[in-house]
XYZ file of C-alpha atoms in Angstrom:
503
model
C 4.644 29.992 -8.656
C 2.467 33.051 -9.731
C 0.414 33.669 -6.618
C -1.914 36.437 -8.153
C -2.953 33.935 -10.700
C -3.516 31.277 -8.720
C -5.700 33.275 -6.503
C -7.611 34.577 -9.668
C -8.244 31.101 -10.739
C -10.241 30.540 -7.642
C -12.248 33.907 -7.732
C -15.784 33.537 -7.895
C -16.447 36.731 -9.581
C -13.593 36.004 -12.512
C -15.702 36.373 -16.115
C -15.883 33.190 -18.020
C -13.765 35.482 -20.531
C -11.310 35.814 -17.858
C -11.194 32.143 -17.147
C -10.530 31.530 -20.806
C -7.640 33.820 -20.842
C -6.282 31.883 -17.513
C -6.317 28.485 -19.452
C -4.403 29.717 -22.132
C -1.446 30.603 -19.948
C -2.007 27.901 -17.470
C 0.960 25.583 -15.833
C 0.144 22.623 -13.823
C -0.628 24.556 -10.627
C -3.007 27.002 -12.347
C -4.693 24.181 -13.992
C -5.448 22.628 -10.585
C -7.132 25.473 -9.254
C -9.107 26.255 -12.442
C -10.162 22.705 -12.712
C -11.691 23.162 -9.399
C -14.117 25.946 -10.303
C -17.675 25.500 -9.841
C -18.556 27.433 -12.903
C -16.137 25.649 -15.631
C -17.825 24.614 -18.664
C -17.193 21.546 -20.376
C -15.790 23.320 -23.493
C -13.107 25.103 -20.935
C -12.456 21.571 -19.347
C -11.528 20.387 -22.623
C -9.242 23.419 -23.495
C -7.517 23.077 -20.223
C -6.856 19.309 -20.703
C -5.635 19.868 -24.400
C -3.002 22.256 -22.538
C -2.166 20.380 -19.103
C -2.467 16.783 -19.506
C -2.078 16.143 -15.467
C -5.373 18.139 -14.394
C -7.275 15.360 -16.713
C -7.950 13.200 -13.569
C -9.527 15.877 -11.761
C -11.663 17.070 -14.631
C -12.754 13.582 -15.256
C -13.652 13.158 -11.670
C -15.748 16.361 -11.450
C -17.814 14.919 -14.522
C -16.767 17.692 -16.811
C -15.419 15.052 -19.515
C -16.748 12.296 -21.879
C -15.449 9.728 -23.814
C -15.543 12.351 -26.755
C -13.220 14.594 -25.012
C -10.156 12.338 -24.463
C -7.943 10.574 -26.462
C -6.705 7.357 -24.267
C -3.270 7.307 -26.221
C -2.490 11.305 -25.493
C -4.373 11.501 -22.335
C -4.286 8.273 -20.460
C -4.812 9.485 -16.992
C -7.942 11.222 -17.773
C -9.015 8.104 -19.595
C -8.213 5.954 -16.783
C -10.308 8.246 -14.113
C -13.120 8.347 -16.601
C -13.053 4.265 -16.694
C -12.788 4.208 -12.786
C -16.088 6.446 -12.916
C -17.491 3.776 -14.926
C -17.820 6.056 -17.868
C -15.058 4.919 -20.196
C -15.211 3.111 -23.446
C -14.655 -0.821 -23.053
C -12.183 -0.283 -25.832
C -9.993 1.890 -23.707
C -9.793 -1.048 -21.200
C -8.743 -3.574 -23.546
C -6.111 -0.966 -24.832
C -4.653 -0.411 -21.396
C -4.834 -3.903 -20.263
C -2.007 -4.345 -23.066
C -0.175 -1.035 -22.121
C 3.458 -1.304 -21.516
C 3.175 0.993 -18.482
C 2.694 -1.030 -15.322
C 1.230 2.111 -13.558
C -1.468 2.265 -16.410
C -2.068 -1.340 -16.076
C -2.195 -0.997 -12.127
C -4.772 1.726 -12.303
C -6.858 -0.294 -14.755
C -7.125 -2.956 -12.298
C -8.938 -1.081 -9.647
C -11.886 0.163 -11.957
C -15.096 -1.041 -11.717
C -17.338 -3.037 -14.607
C -14.363 -3.983 -16.714
C -15.084 -6.479 -19.661
C -14.594 -10.011 -18.645
C -11.954 -10.569 -21.250
C -10.113 -7.746 -19.682
C -10.168 -9.088 -16.136
C -9.129 -12.082 -17.460
C -6.075 -10.612 -19.105
C -5.236 -8.374 -15.611
C -5.602 -11.707 -13.642
C -3.018 -13.432 -15.720
C -0.643 -9.947 -15.783
C 3.353 -10.895 -15.292
C 3.626 -7.995 -12.995
C 2.254 -9.235 -9.436
C 1.256 -5.494 -8.434
C -1.400 -5.411 -11.145
C -2.779 -8.705 -10.070
C -2.787 -7.333 -6.216
C -4.963 -4.381 -7.437
C -7.408 -6.207 -9.260
C -7.882 -8.655 -5.936
C -8.392 -5.836 -4.154
C -11.525 -4.611 -6.190
C -12.705 -7.425 -8.094
C -15.923 -9.552 -7.856
C -16.414 -12.641 -5.638
C -15.969 -15.271 -8.453
C -12.722 -13.921 -9.487
C -11.501 -13.039 -5.657
C -12.357 -16.788 -4.915
C -10.066 -17.669 -7.823
C -7.332 -15.292 -7.068
C -7.149 -16.851 -3.463
C -5.370 -19.534 -5.174
C -2.755 -17.393 -6.719
C 0.836 -18.850 -5.935
C 1.785 -15.412 -4.740
C 1.015 -14.423 -1.263
C 0.911 -10.723 -1.823
C -2.216 -11.407 -4.188
C -3.758 -13.762 -1.433
C -3.451 -10.733 1.146
C -5.246 -8.603 -1.113
C -8.182 -10.953 -1.679
C -8.169 -11.157 2.120
C -8.746 -7.366 2.604
C -11.978 -7.332 -0.414
C -15.045 -6.655 0.995
C -16.404 -8.945 -1.984
C -14.478 -11.903 -1.293
C -16.925 -14.939 -0.215
C -16.881 -15.968 3.443
C -15.778 -19.523 2.796
C -12.748 -17.881 0.862
C -11.717 -15.496 3.759
C -12.273 -18.505 6.052
C -9.655 -20.436 3.829
C -7.295 -17.865 3.559
C -7.073 -17.775 7.385
C -6.789 -21.341 7.897
C -5.199 -22.480 4.871
C -7.629 -25.442 4.367
C -8.389 -26.305 0.583
C -5.873 -23.833 -0.800
C -2.353 -24.909 -2.211
C 0.322 -23.293 -0.406
C 1.668 -19.947 -1.864
C 4.905 -20.074 -3.736
C 6.196 -16.312 -3.350
C 6.124 -13.365 -1.755
C 7.477 -9.990 -2.108
C 10.537 -10.699 0.182
C 11.838 -13.952 -1.386
C 11.023 -12.585 -4.927
C 13.941 -10.215 -4.458
C 16.337 -11.452 -1.579
C 17.490 -15.251 -0.799
C 15.727 -16.688 2.146
C 15.546 -16.745 5.310
C 15.660 -12.997 5.495
C 14.512 -10.079 7.488
C 14.372 -6.858 6.304
C 16.525 -4.306 8.330
C 13.814 -1.518 9.697
C 16.636 0.901 9.086
C 17.604 -0.574 5.521
C 20.171 2.207 4.061
C 19.245 1.184 0.559
C 17.253 4.053 -1.263
C 15.742 1.876 -3.666
C 14.355 -0.492 -1.462
C 10.600 -0.887 -1.150
C 10.001 -3.945 1.232
C 8.323 -2.696 4.304
C 10.295 -2.558 7.578
C 10.636 -6.203 9.439
C 9.510 -7.782 6.085
C 10.419 -11.436 6.281
C 10.397 -14.604 4.917
C 11.820 -18.296 5.902
C 10.201 -19.927 2.957
C 6.607 -19.833 4.636
C 6.172 -15.959 3.713
C 5.485 -15.393 7.400
C 5.195 -11.470 7.114
C 3.040 -11.684 4.189
C 0.826 -14.382 6.001
C 0.635 -12.071 8.939
C -0.500 -9.182 7.024
C -3.237 -11.292 5.096
C -4.698 -12.595 8.369
C -4.727 -9.008 9.579
C -6.776 -7.706 6.350
C -8.842 -10.715 7.085
C -9.544 -9.602 10.774
C -10.402 -6.144 9.358
C -12.907 -7.928 6.883
C -16.488 -7.725 8.046
C -17.135 -10.599 5.616
C -14.939 -12.956 7.317
C -16.920 -15.591 9.494
C -16.943 -14.744 13.272
C -16.479 -18.413 14.213
C -12.992 -17.955 12.302
C -11.423 -15.244 13.822
C -12.377 -16.050 17.521
C -9.332 -17.995 17.860
C -7.068 -15.049 17.525
C -7.914 -13.833 20.910
C -4.838 -15.830 22.424
C -2.736 -15.099 19.083
C 1.018 -13.914 20.270
C 0.962 -10.845 17.677
C -0.520 -7.651 19.325
C -1.635 -6.504 15.890
C -3.902 -9.592 15.094
C -5.474 -9.316 18.509
C -6.254 -5.490 18.012
C -7.655 -6.297 14.566
C -10.032 -8.648 16.626
C -10.881 -6.502 19.267
C -12.714 -3.581 16.990
C -14.775 -6.240 15.431
C -18.754 -5.741 16.215
C -19.717 -9.360 15.999
C -17.296 -10.649 19.131
C -19.207 -13.219 21.236
C -19.338 -12.030 25.121
C -16.402 -14.734 25.999
C -14.067 -13.416 23.498
C -14.922 -9.699 24.655
C -14.032 -10.830 28.444
C -10.585 -12.706 27.268
C -9.816 -9.649 25.214
C -10.543 -7.413 28.384
C -7.757 -8.861 30.254
C -5.189 -8.612 27.586
C -1.643 -7.430 28.530
C -1.741 -4.810 25.684
C -3.602 -1.675 26.568
C -4.120 -1.011 22.736
C -6.092 -4.205 22.541
C -8.468 -3.562 25.877
C -8.651 0.282 24.496
C -9.953 -0.957 21.164
C -12.314 -3.483 22.930
C -13.608 -0.493 25.047
C -14.847 1.390 22.203
C -16.573 -1.537 20.520
C -20.294 -1.803 20.591
C -20.021 -5.555 21.133
C -18.840 -4.762 24.851
C -21.420 -5.454 27.085
C -22.534 -3.265 30.364
C -20.691 -5.659 32.856
C -17.482 -5.530 31.098
C -18.060 -1.938 30.256
C -18.103 -1.551 34.402
C -15.064 -3.555 34.606
C -12.805 -1.422 32.114
C -14.011 1.567 33.612
C -11.372 0.648 36.409
C -8.644 0.076 34.057
C -5.391 1.715 34.847
C -4.759 2.830 31.249
C -6.043 6.210 30.411
C -6.182 5.125 26.661
C -8.473 2.348 27.679
C -10.866 4.476 29.869
C -10.769 7.161 26.990
C -11.859 4.592 24.688
C -14.737 3.507 26.775
C -15.804 7.056 26.734
C -16.483 6.895 23.236
C -18.624 3.627 23.495
C -21.854 4.360 22.141
C -23.934 2.824 25.023
C -21.700 3.427 28.112
C -24.089 3.896 30.921
C -24.109 7.694 32.085
C -23.134 6.998 35.721
C -19.883 5.260 34.232
C -19.382 8.349 31.755
C -19.795 10.318 34.604
C -16.883 8.899 36.276
C -14.835 8.642 33.109
C -15.052 12.504 32.873
C -13.063 12.935 36.061
C -10.422 10.302 34.958
C -10.139 9.933 31.224
C -8.592 13.137 29.083
C -11.482 13.129 26.864
C -11.151 16.575 25.452
C -13.485 18.978 23.612
C -15.172 15.978 21.341
C -19.105 15.219 21.091
C -19.063 11.769 22.747
C -21.666 9.109 20.904
C -23.713 8.511 23.948
C -23.939 12.131 25.086
C -25.050 12.659 21.536
C -27.808 10.064 21.832
C -28.703 11.407 25.547
C -32.607 11.695 25.746
C -34.367 14.888 27.319
C -34.789 13.503 30.631
C -30.801 12.571 30.491
C -29.955 15.983 29.290
C -31.814 17.847 32.110
C -29.736 15.099 34.435
C -26.486 16.166 32.855
C -26.906 19.697 33.227
C -27.458 19.380 36.854
C -24.291 17.394 37.638
C -22.225 18.659 40.229
C -19.085 17.910 38.201
C -18.019 20.567 35.467
C -16.255 17.808 33.468
C -20.039 16.450 32.917
C -21.301 19.731 32.326
C -18.591 20.279 29.715
C -19.438 16.945 27.767
C -22.847 17.975 27.337
C -22.050 21.552 26.373
C -20.631 20.074 23.298
C -23.983 19.386 21.895
C -25.024 22.005 19.309
C -28.897 21.003 19.919
C -29.560 21.578 23.359
C -32.951 23.230 24.415
C -32.606 26.974 25.127
C -33.100 26.784 28.753
C -30.292 24.052 28.947
C -28.068 25.975 26.860
C -28.525 29.418 28.740
C -27.667 27.730 32.086
C -24.586 26.251 30.689
C -23.718 29.614 29.130
C -23.736 31.050 32.817
C -21.791 28.116 34.406
C -19.353 29.060 36.923
C -16.619 26.922 35.292
C -14.691 28.102 32.178
C -14.278 24.681 30.614
C -18.037 24.611 30.290
C -18.445 27.961 29.053
C -15.838 27.319 26.422
C -17.447 24.119 25.166
C -20.964 25.965 25.133
C -19.825 29.193 23.567
C -20.252 28.157 19.927
C -23.684 26.908 20.695
C -26.305 28.814 18.010
C -28.866 31.205 19.619
C -26.694 32.639 22.437
C -27.304 36.228 22.610
C -24.536 39.206 22.161
C -25.234 39.792 25.735
C -24.655 36.220 26.913
C -21.285 36.265 24.818
C -20.059 39.555 25.984
C -20.652 37.916 29.753
C -18.845 35.051 28.893
C -15.820 36.967 27.917
C -16.114 39.339 30.951
C -16.222 36.391 33.267
C -13.653 34.240 31.775
C -11.357 36.263 29.413
C -9.068 34.683 27.637
C -10.091 30.996 28.317
C -12.959 31.326 26.190
C -12.379 34.233 23.949
C -11.677 32.299 20.840
C -14.716 30.029 21.207
C -17.033 32.951 21.643
C -15.461 34.540 18.410
C -16.589 31.004 16.777
C -20.299 31.174 17.408
C -22.395 31.641 14.322
C -24.548 34.374 15.750
C -21.901 36.534 16.696
C -22.810 40.131 15.850
C -20.353 42.673 14.208
C -20.316 44.864 17.190
C -19.197 41.923 19.615
C -16.531 40.598 16.986
C -15.338 44.233 16.801
C -15.075 44.394 20.576
C -13.269 40.869 20.684
C -10.539 42.231 18.388
C -9.858 45.046 21.286
C -9.250 42.558 24.216
C -6.426 42.819 26.279
C -4.701 40.586 26.181
C -4.994 39.744 22.535
C -5.978 36.036 21.406
C -4.396 35.007 18.371
C -6.861 32.096 17.788
C -9.567 34.493 18.167
C -8.240 36.809 15.414
C -8.202 33.495 13.056
C -12.040 32.744 13.653
C -12.916 36.323 13.470
C -11.311 36.563 10.185
C -13.462 33.888 8.744
C -16.809 34.846 10.526
C -19.694 35.852 8.158
C -20.492 39.139 10.093
C -17.137 40.224 10.259
C -16.925 44.079 9.159
C -14.163 46.289 7.470
C -13.043 47.557 10.882
C -13.003 44.032 12.096
C -10.972 42.524 9.343
C -8.339 45.373 9.379
C -7.507 44.341 13.158
C -7.370 40.705 11.834
C -4.659 41.957 9.054
C -2.206 42.472 12.196
C -2.288 38.808 13.034
C 0.360 36.938 11.001
C -1.759 33.782 11.106
C -5.072 35.125 10.484
C -3.872 37.826 7.741
C -4.568 35.309 5.053
C -7.655 34.532 6.151
C -8.891 38.184 6.572
C -7.498 38.898 3.016
C -9.956 36.578 1.172
C -13.141 37.791 3.298
C -15.417 39.557 0.912
C -16.377 42.509 3.514
C -12.580 43.704 3.363
C -12.688 47.113 1.722
C -11.644 46.781 -2.186
C -8.618 49.466 -1.743
C -7.068 47.190 0.935
C -7.539 44.090 -1.138
C -5.958 45.744 -3.832
C -3.126 46.545 -1.516
C -2.616 42.957 -0.563
C -1.606 41.836 -4.011
C 1.973 43.054 -3.517
C 2.004 41.566 0.064
C 5.320 39.531 1.005
C 3.234 36.332 2.023
C 2.154 34.586 -1.215
C -0.689 33.090 0.829
C -1.966 36.526 1.506
C -1.483 37.446 -2.139
C -3.563 34.272 -3.282
C -6.435 35.019 -0.748
C -6.734 38.526 -1.828
C -6.494 37.697 -5.482
C -9.366 35.215 -4.789
C -11.511 37.952 -3.218
C -14.765 38.231 -4.825
C -14.816 41.646 -3.596
C -11.477 42.329 -5.692
C -12.650 45.494 -8.009
C -13.663 43.735 -11.586
C -11.349 46.459 -13.420
C -8.430 45.428 -11.333
C -9.525 41.695 -11.731
C -9.448 42.006 -15.461
C -6.226 43.862 -15.728
C -4.501 41.298 -13.734
C -5.677 38.489 -16.228
C -2.608 38.102 -19.022
C-alpha cells in the first residue's frame, strides 16, 4: 500500500490535473479515496470507473454517474447501485433479473421502483435468497402474496418489511388464513429433526447457531415472530399475548414497543429476565407509577434503562443518578428540562445530578459558570467542553482538578492557542489530551509539535493545517503509515512537493 498516494488522494489542495494523474495509476485502495473527493468531476468519475470497476458503487451513490456512463455488462455493481438510487434504466433491471449471478439478482431485488414484470420474475426466482431480499423491501401487495410463499425464510422477511399490511403481519404470527410453510433453510440442507451445533466445525456451513427444524421449521418461525414484533405495523392486539411467551427474545422484542397497554407493561415489569425489564424501563409506554416501581429494581441495567426514559420524573432521576451507572451521556429528560428545572438541578446537593445537567451544551451562562466552579471533579469534567467558557475558567479547572479534567478542557471549542499550549506542558502529561489538542482548530505550530511526541496523537497532528510545512514534508517518511497518509493529505503541504509526489 502506498501511504503517500492514499494521503494525496484526499488532499483538498490537490489540483484537478494532479487528480487526473492519480486516477491514471489508481488501484482499488486509491480509487476508493479518490471517489470520496468532494471536488471530483463527472468526467473524472467516469475515468476512475473505467480503471477500477469496484469504485463504481461509491461513485453512483455520490451522484457522479448517469446511465450514459455505465455499461451494465462490464460494470454491474455500478449499474445496480444506480438502480438502487432509482436512476437506472428499466432495461437494466430486466437484464439483471435474468442474470446467472445470484448476487446480482439479490441486489436487484432490494432496489425500489422496479418494473412490475421484473418484480414478478424475482418473486418466482429459484434461489430463495433472491425472493427473501425482495420480500424485505417490496410493496404491500407483493408482500401479501409472498406471505404465502412455501419457504419459511421468505415469510420471515415479509414479517420484517414495514410495508407489509397489518392484517398480513397478524396472519404471519397466528398462522390463520395462511397455508403452512413447507421448507426452511434447515430442512433444505439437513435431514430432520436437526439442531445445528453452535460450534459447528464445518467451514462451509452458514446456518445460524442453534438453527433447528423438526418439520415445523421452529427456529425460522421464531425469527419470523421476532421480526413481526419488531415491526411497528404489527397490530397491538396480536402482540400482547407474547408477554408470557417462554422465549426471552420475543418478550424483549415486545418490551420495546411504544404501543403497549398498561396491563402488558405491568406484566413485563415483573419479568424474571432483567433484559426484558431494562427494555421496558426505557420504553415511553411505561407510565409514572411503573417508573417508580422500576426505580427500585435490583438490576443495574434496569435502573440505567429507566434513566433514559424520556419522561422519568426528576425526583426519580435524582435517585437513579446515585444508584445507576449512567456515564457521561446527555439523558433525554435532562435535554428536555425546562428553565426552572435546570435551575433546580444546578442547585442539587448531589454531584451526580449536577454532572448529568453539565452534559448539556445549551445552558444559560450563569448556570454554566456555576458548574464550571463546582468543587466536584466529575461535574467540572462534564461541563469543561461547554461553549462560552473563558480561558481563565478553563485554566482554573485544570489548576483545581488536574489530570481528571484536562482532556475535557482541551476539547472545549473556545480554547485559545495559549491555553492549548499550556495544557501540553502539564505534568504529569495526559495522553488523551494530546489527541484532543491535535485536532483542535486553534492549535498552533508549537502545540502540534508537542503532540507529535505522543504516539496516538501523532497521526492526528500530522494532518493539522497549522503544522509547519517543513515538518509535514519530514513526516512523509515517517515509519507509521497512518502518519504518512495524514501528512500527505495535509492541505498545508507545499504545492511544489505535492505536485512532485504525484506520479
